[in-house]
Amino acid sequence: MDKYTMLIDTDPGVDDAMAILMAHDRAEVVGLSVAAGNVGLERTVANALKLVEVIGAQTPVYAGCATPFLHAAEDAAEVHGSDGFGDTGYAPSAREAENEHAALAILRASHAHAGSLVLVALAPLTNLALALKLDPDLPLRVARLVVMGGAVNGRGNYGTVPAEFNVGFDPEAAHVVFSHWPRFTLVDWEATMRHGLDFARFEAMLAKGDARAKFYDSITAKTRAWSRERGRPKLLIADALAMAVALEPDIVLRAEAHHVGVELGGALTRGATVVDWQDRLGRPANADIVLDVDQSRFESLLAAAVGAA
């Protein structure tokens, strides 16, 4: 199978890390455009550079937006560690980020790979929204956009009750993307909850893997402990699920196409992704909402990404 040409907009974060490992195992990754989100921009950029080093790739890393469009937002350091990688104190990469801003790198890649670029958005959508503001024709040059974001039935994990982290961190940016991108694939937090990973089986997989598995094991120890302490029955790796859908679109067993909007103003609902499930508003569907995927294929992609297949 021919490799996809892919650009990943990311805020590593341990779940982003697995997604990036998966992508480098199966795609031609032309860049990592990095935003603040899980932790601050300085750390997310450092984490992206370290991942590329661990993989042994030369993928360029582009620093992007350090803050949301309008309002300050809380990061997810409690889950990912204050450095985003489990507070492991890893030796930083000797590499540095490119001089080009992430939004400009997205636009340049869309021209260089017009019609074939797969764009995978794993972070708050600040970089992508800025790129859209600079060039509204961006979607015309992108073959496919896969977004990890939202909670389509209001069972969120950030801020207000219905908000999911990536959308809730920068709802204005999500609104720009959802309003101006004609059609994208949406992998939401609720799909992630349906496709959790058995802790013991996942840890056995890491024990079988190579240097990538050893590194991933170390940076996720804190997140796994955090999840167990809160009684989560399974490990949830949202960005990896979105990457599985990006790499193997036919892994999707069930999806529905509807219009999805973003709530910007509600005191109880800011950051909610509002799905017109009954198509009552008469607006064209802008999102193919992934509801279920082939779990065994998903786990096989994870294993391959860390040399445990």
XYZ file of C-alpha atoms in Angstrom, residues 12 17 20-21 24 32 34 42-57 59-61 83-85 88-97 211-212 215-216 218-219:
45
model
C 2.444 16.226 22.705
C 3.098 10.546 21.200
C 3.025 10.174 16.056
C 4.739 6.792 16.479
C 5.872 7.340 11.258
C 4.728 18.232 12.963
C 2.863 22.172 17.257
C 7.878 25.269 24.967
C 7.236 21.785 26.330
C 5.067 20.518 23.458
C 7.758 21.564 20.972
C 10.482 19.902 23.059
C 8.384 16.738 23.259
C 7.823 16.686 19.496
C 11.561 17.046 18.893
C 12.310 14.230 21.344
C 9.782 11.924 19.695
C 11.308 12.486 16.280
C 14.702 11.615 17.771
C 13.370 8.439 19.388
C 11.811 7.403 16.084
C 15.055 8.123 14.244
C 13.324 10.372 11.713
C 10.677 15.112 10.430
C 10.679 18.911 10.753
C 8.965 20.400 13.803
C 6.373 18.405 31.018
C 3.664 16.554 29.070
C 5.753 13.384 29.060
C 10.457 11.474 33.321
C 13.301 13.987 33.042
C 14.267 12.686 29.613
C 17.412 14.013 27.938
C 16.207 16.687 25.501
C 16.802 16.347 21.791
C 19.750 18.217 20.314
C 17.538 19.228 17.396
C 15.708 22.524 17.214
C 12.407 23.560 15.709
C 13.202 1.222 22.027
C 10.052 3.108 21.049
C 10.295 5.215 25.803
C 6.510 5.147 25.585
C 8.321 5.475 30.634
C 6.396 8.580 29.577
